Amino acid sequence: MLQHFSFKPLYENKQLPGWSVSFFYKQQRYTAEYEPDGTIKWLGETPADEEIVKKMIHELMLFHVYD
């Protein structure tokens, strides 16, 4: 489970999509950029079980941003 998930727009002009996301997973902090097409670009380390983490991020973004 992701903890302390937060996101913010990459650009001041909120019409340009893209978000910076950060969270803790298994007691380690991760940061990434979430692009409008759902692509996730990791900034720093990539989680060992990347596909599981990506699914959790997609679910949270759908709930918070696209709802």
mmCIF file of N, CA and C in Angstrom:
data_model
loop_
_atom_site.group_PDB
_atom_site.id
_atom_site.type_symbol
_atom_site.label_atom_id
_atom_site.label_comp_id
_atom_site.label_asym_id
_atom_site.label_seq_id
_atom_site.Cartn_x
_atom_site.Cartn_y
_atom_site.Cartn_z
ATOM 1 N N MET A 1 0.837 -1.174 0.000
ATOM 2 C CA MET A 1 0.000 0.000 0.000
ATOM 3 C C MET A 1 0.889 1.248 0.000
ATOM 4 N N LEU A 2 0.477 2.231 -0.761
ATOM 5 C CA LEU A 2 1.206 3.493 -0.809
ATOM 6 C C LEU A 2 0.772 4.358 0.370
ATOM 7 N N GLN A 3 1.727 5.013 0.981
ATOM 8 C CA GLN A 3 1.423 5.891 2.106
ATOM 9 C C GLN A 3 1.861 7.312 1.785
ATOM 10 N N HIS A 4 1.155 8.264 2.343
ATOM 11 C CA HIS A 4 1.464 9.692 2.184
ATOM 12 C C HIS A 4 1.553 10.077 0.709
ATOM 13 N N PHE A 5 0.606 9.590 -0.090
ATOM 14 C CA PHE A 5 0.579 9.890 -1.521
ATOM 15 C C PHE A 5 0.201 11.348 -1.717
ATOM 16 N N SER A 6 0.990 12.059 -2.500
ATOM 17 C CA SER A 6 0.637 13.443 -2.834
ATOM 18 C C SER A 6 0.961 13.689 -4.305
ATOM 19 N N PHE A 7 0.245 14.646 -4.879
ATOM 20 C CA PHE A 7 0.479 15.012 -6.275
ATOM 21 C C PHE A 7 0.281 16.504 -6.428
ATOM 22 N N LYS A 8 0.966 17.076 -7.402
ATOM 23 C CA LYS A 8 0.780 18.483 -7.718
ATOM 24 C C LYS A 8 1.061 18.671 -9.204
ATOM 25 N N PRO A 9 0.439 19.684 -9.805
ATOM 26 C CA PRO A 9 0.664 19.925 -11.239
ATOM 27 C C PRO A 9 2.134 20.238 -11.527
ATOM 28 N N LEU A 10 2.608 19.793 -12.675
ATOM 29 C CA LEU A 10 3.977 20.091 -13.087
ATOM 30 C C LEU A 10 4.120 21.527 -13.563
ATOM 31 N N TYR A 11 3.039 22.111 -14.036
ATOM 32 C CA TYR A 11 3.079 23.441 -14.638
ATOM 33 C C TYR A 11 2.114 24.367 -13.922
ATOM 34 N N GLU A 12 2.482 25.642 -13.832
ATOM 35 C CA GLU A 12 1.582 26.623 -13.213
ATOM 36 C C GLU A 12 0.299 26.757 -14.021
ATOM 37 N N ASN A 13 0.423 26.704 -15.355
ATOM 38 C CA ASN A 13 -0.750 26.741 -16.222
ATOM 39 C C ASN A 13 -1.423 25.374 -16.102
ATOM 40 N N LYS A 14 -2.467 25.282 -15.320
ATOM 41 C CA LYS A 14 -3.079 23.991 -15.023
ATOM 42 C C LYS A 14 -3.774 23.358 -16.229
ATOM 43 N N GLN A 15 -3.820 24.083 -17.355
ATOM 44 C CA GLN A 15 -4.380 23.487 -18.559
ATOM 45 C C GLN A 15 -3.387 22.521 -19.198
ATOM 46 N N LEU A 16 -2.103 22.671 -18.864
ATOM 47 C CA LEU A 16 -1.088 21.733 -19.348
ATOM 48 C C LEU A 16 -1.049 20.561 -18.383
ATOM 49 N N PRO A 17 -1.384 19.382 -18.839
ATOM 50 C CA PRO A 17 -1.432 18.241 -17.919
ATOM 51 C C PRO A 17 -0.054 17.688 -17.585
ATOM 52 N N GLY A 18 -0.004 17.030 -16.461
ATOM 53 C CA GLY A 18 1.219 16.410 -15.968
ATOM 54 C C GLY A 18 1.315 16.680 -14.477
ATOM 55 N N TRP A 19 1.714 15.689 -13.718
ATOM 56 C CA TRP A 19 1.746 15.827 -12.270
ATOM 57 C C TRP A 19 3.023 15.235 -11.699
ATOM 58 N N SER A 20 3.466 15.826 -10.637
ATOM 59 C CA SER A 20 4.560 15.287 -9.859
ATOM 60 C C SER A 20 3.919 14.499 -8.720
ATOM 61 N N VAL A 21 4.322 13.259 -8.519
ATOM 62 C CA VAL A 21 3.762 12.437 -7.446
ATOM 63 C C VAL A 21 4.883 11.985 -6.523
ATOM 64 N N SER A 22 4.540 11.842 -5.261
ATOM 65 C CA SER A 22 5.493 11.300 -4.297
ATOM 66 C C SER A 22 4.725 10.469 -3.278
ATOM 67 N N PHE A 23 5.397 9.480 -2.720
ATOM 68 C CA PHE A 23 4.756 8.569 -1.779
ATOM 69 C C PHE A 23 5.813 7.703 -1.104
ATOM 70 N N PHE A 24 5.394 7.023 -0.058
ATOM 71 C CA PHE A 24 6.243 6.035 0.599
ATOM 72 C C PHE A 24 5.680 4.653 0.288
ATOM 73 N N TYR A 25 6.570 3.727 0.005
ATOM 74 C CA TYR A 25 6.189 2.345 -0.254
ATOM 75 C C TYR A 25 7.254 1.457 0.371
ATOM 76 N N LYS A 26 6.827 0.586 1.266
ATOM 77 C CA LYS A 26 7.744 -0.298 1.990
ATOM 78 C C LYS A 26 8.871 0.502 2.642
ATOM 79 N N GLN A 27 8.481 1.562 3.318
ATOM 80 C CA GLN A 27 9.366 2.429 4.102
ATOM 81 C C GLN A 27 10.427 3.146 3.281
ATOM 82 N N GLN A 28 10.176 3.325 1.988
ATOM 83 C CA GLN A 28 11.099 4.074 1.141
ATOM 84 C C GLN A 28 10.312 5.119 0.360
ATOM 85 N N ARG A 29 10.881 6.304 0.209
ATOM 86 C CA ARG A 29 10.210 7.394 -0.500
ATOM 87 C C ARG A 29 10.526 7.303 -1.993
ATOM 88 N N TYR A 30 9.504 7.495 -2.803
ATOM 89 C CA TYR A 30 9.653 7.489 -4.259
ATOM 90 C C TYR A 30 9.027 8.757 -4.825
ATOM 91 N N THR A 31 9.578 9.240 -5.920
ATOM 92 C CA THR A 31 9.008 10.371 -6.643
ATOM 93 C C THR A 31 8.969 10.015 -8.126
ATOM 94 N N ALA A 32 7.998 10.588 -8.804
ATOM 95 C CA ALA A 32 7.835 10.303 -10.229
ATOM 96 C C ALA A 32 7.050 11.427 -10.886
ATOM 97 N N GLU A 33 7.045 11.419 -12.188
ATOM 98 C CA GLU A 33 6.186 12.306 -12.972
ATOM 99 C C GLU A 33 5.135 11.443 -13.644
ATOM 100 N N TYR A 34 3.890 11.876 -13.491
ATOM 101 C CA TYR A 34 2.758 11.166 -14.082
ATOM 102 C C TYR A 34 2.283 11.978 -15.271
ATOM 103 N N GLU A 35 2.379 11.415 -16.455
ATOM 104 C CA GLU A 35 2.016 12.142 -17.662
ATOM 105 C C GLU A 35 0.560 11.877 -18.036
ATOM 106 N N PRO A 36 -0.036 12.739 -18.851
ATOM 107 C CA PRO A 36 -1.460 12.615 -19.187
ATOM 108 C C PRO A 36 -1.851 11.280 -19.810
ATOM 109 N N ASP A 37 -0.911 10.624 -20.500
ATOM 110 C CA ASP A 37 -1.234 9.339 -21.114
ATOM 111 C C ASP A 37 -1.052 8.169 -20.151
ATOM 112 N N GLY A 38 -0.721 8.475 -18.877
ATOM 113 C CA GLY A 38 -0.560 7.431 -17.872
ATOM 114 C C GLY A 38 0.862 6.926 -17.728
ATOM 115 N N THR A 39 1.775 7.482 -18.514
ATOM 116 C CA THR A 39 3.174 7.094 -18.402
ATOM 117 C C THR A 39 3.740 7.611 -17.086
ATOM 118 N N ILE A 40 4.512 6.778 -16.418
ATOM 119 C CA ILE A 40 5.144 7.173 -15.164
ATOM 120 C C ILE A 40 6.641 7.167 -15.374
ATOM 121 N N LYS A 41 7.270 8.323 -15.133
ATOM 122 C CA LYS A 41 8.726 8.449 -15.235
ATOM 123 C C LYS A 41 9.275 8.586 -13.822
ATOM 124 N N TRP A 42 10.045 7.614 -13.410
ATOM 125 C CA TRP A 42 10.599 7.613 -12.059
ATOM 126 C C TRP A 42 11.730 8.622 -11.955
ATOM 127 N N LEU A 43 11.737 9.363 -10.863
ATOM 128 C CA LEU A 43 12.813 10.300 -10.563
ATOM 129 C C LEU A 43 13.602 9.685 -9.409
ATOM 130 N N GLY A 44 14.652 9.020 -9.735
ATOM 131 C CA GLY A 44 15.412 8.299 -8.713
ATOM 132 C C GLY A 44 15.165 6.812 -8.850
ATOM 133 N N GLU A 45 15.104 6.140 -7.722
ATOM 134 C CA GLU A 45 14.953 4.681 -7.728
ATOM 135 C C GLU A 45 13.574 4.244 -8.205
ATOM 136 N N THR A 46 13.547 3.049 -8.783
ATOM 137 C CA THR A 46 12.305 2.417 -9.222
ATOM 138 C C THR A 46 11.965 1.313 -8.226
ATOM 139 N N PRO A 47 10.699 1.213 -7.803
ATOM 140 C CA PRO A 47 10.329 0.140 -6.873
ATOM 141 C C PRO A 47 10.594 -1.241 -7.476
ATOM 142 N N ALA A 48 10.957 -2.181 -6.631
ATOM 143 C CA ALA A 48 11.258 -3.544 -7.089
ATOM 144 C C ALA A 48 10.046 -4.172 -7.778
ATOM 145 N N ASP A 49 8.864 -3.986 -7.210
ATOM 146 C CA ASP A 49 7.627 -4.510 -7.817
ATOM 147 C C ASP A 49 6.893 -3.370 -8.527
ATOM 148 N N GLU A 50 7.553 -2.854 -9.557
ATOM 149 C CA GLU A 50 7.103 -1.659 -10.271
ATOM 150 C C GLU A 50 5.682 -1.764 -10.818
ATOM 151 N N GLU A 51 5.318 -2.877 -11.400
ATOM 152 C CA GLU A 51 3.995 -3.002 -12.012
ATOM 153 C C GLU A 51 2.877 -2.893 -10.975
ATOM 154 N N ILE A 52 3.068 -3.455 -9.814
ATOM 155 C CA ILE A 52 2.068 -3.365 -8.740
ATOM 156 C C ILE A 52 1.927 -1.911 -8.287
ATOM 157 N N VAL A 53 3.060 -1.223 -8.122
ATOM 158 C CA VAL A 53 3.050 0.170 -7.690
ATOM 159 C C VAL A 53 2.389 1.048 -8.753
ATOM 160 N N LYS A 54 2.689 0.796 -10.025
ATOM 161 C CA LYS A 54 2.062 1.580 -11.101
ATOM 162 C C LYS A 54 0.546 1.453 -11.065
ATOM 163 N N LYS A 55 0.034 0.258 -10.821
ATOM 164 C CA LYS A 55 -1.416 0.061 -10.750
ATOM 165 C C LYS A 55 -2.020 0.874 -9.614
ATOM 166 N N MET A 56 -1.335 0.896 -8.468
ATOM 167 C CA MET A 56 -1.837 1.672 -7.330
ATOM 168 C C MET A 56 -1.833 3.170 -7.645
ATOM 169 N N ILE A 57 -0.779 3.640 -8.326
ATOM 170 C CA ILE A 57 -0.708 5.058 -8.696
ATOM 171 C C ILE A 57 -1.823 5.404 -9.669
ATOM 172 N N HIS A 58 -2.050 4.558 -10.674
ATOM 173 C CA HIS A 58 -3.123 4.806 -11.646
ATOM 174 C C HIS A 58 -4.479 4.903 -10.944
ATOM 175 N N GLU A 59 -4.746 4.013 -10.010
ATOM 176 C CA GLU A 59 -6.023 4.038 -9.281
ATOM 177 C C GLU A 59 -6.175 5.334 -8.499
ATOM 178 N N LEU A 60 -5.126 5.756 -7.808
ATOM 179 C CA LEU A 60 -5.197 6.991 -7.031
ATOM 180 C C LEU A 60 -5.361 8.210 -7.925
ATOM 181 N N MET A 61 -4.681 8.239 -9.050
ATOM 182 C CA MET A 61 -4.812 9.380 -9.969
ATOM 183 C C MET A 61 -6.199 9.418 -10.578
ATOM 184 N N LEU A 62 -6.748 8.274 -10.914
ATOM 185 C CA LEU A 62 -8.118 8.262 -11.440
ATOM 186 C C LEU A 62 -9.096 8.807 -10.419
ATOM 187 N N PHE A 63 -8.904 8.447 -9.177
ATOM 188 C CA PHE A 63 -9.798 8.889 -8.104
ATOM 189 C C PHE A 63 -9.652 10.386 -7.840
ATOM 190 N N HIS A 64 -8.412 10.881 -7.743
ATOM 191 C CA HIS A 64 -8.169 12.262 -7.334
ATOM 192 C C HIS A 64 -8.202 13.285 -8.468
ATOM 193 N N VAL A 65 -7.735 12.902 -9.640
ATOM 194 C CA VAL A 65 -7.568 13.875 -10.720
ATOM 195 C C VAL A 65 -8.665 13.769 -11.759
ATOM 196 N N TYR A 66 -8.957 12.563 -12.200
ATOM 197 C CA TYR A 66 -9.861 12.394 -13.327
ATOM 198 C C TYR A 66 -11.310 12.208 -12.928
ATOM 199 N N ASP A 67 -11.598 12.193 -11.646
ATOM 200 C CA ASP A 67 -12.979 11.984 -11.183
ATOM 201 C C ASP A 67 -13.822 13.194 -11.441
#
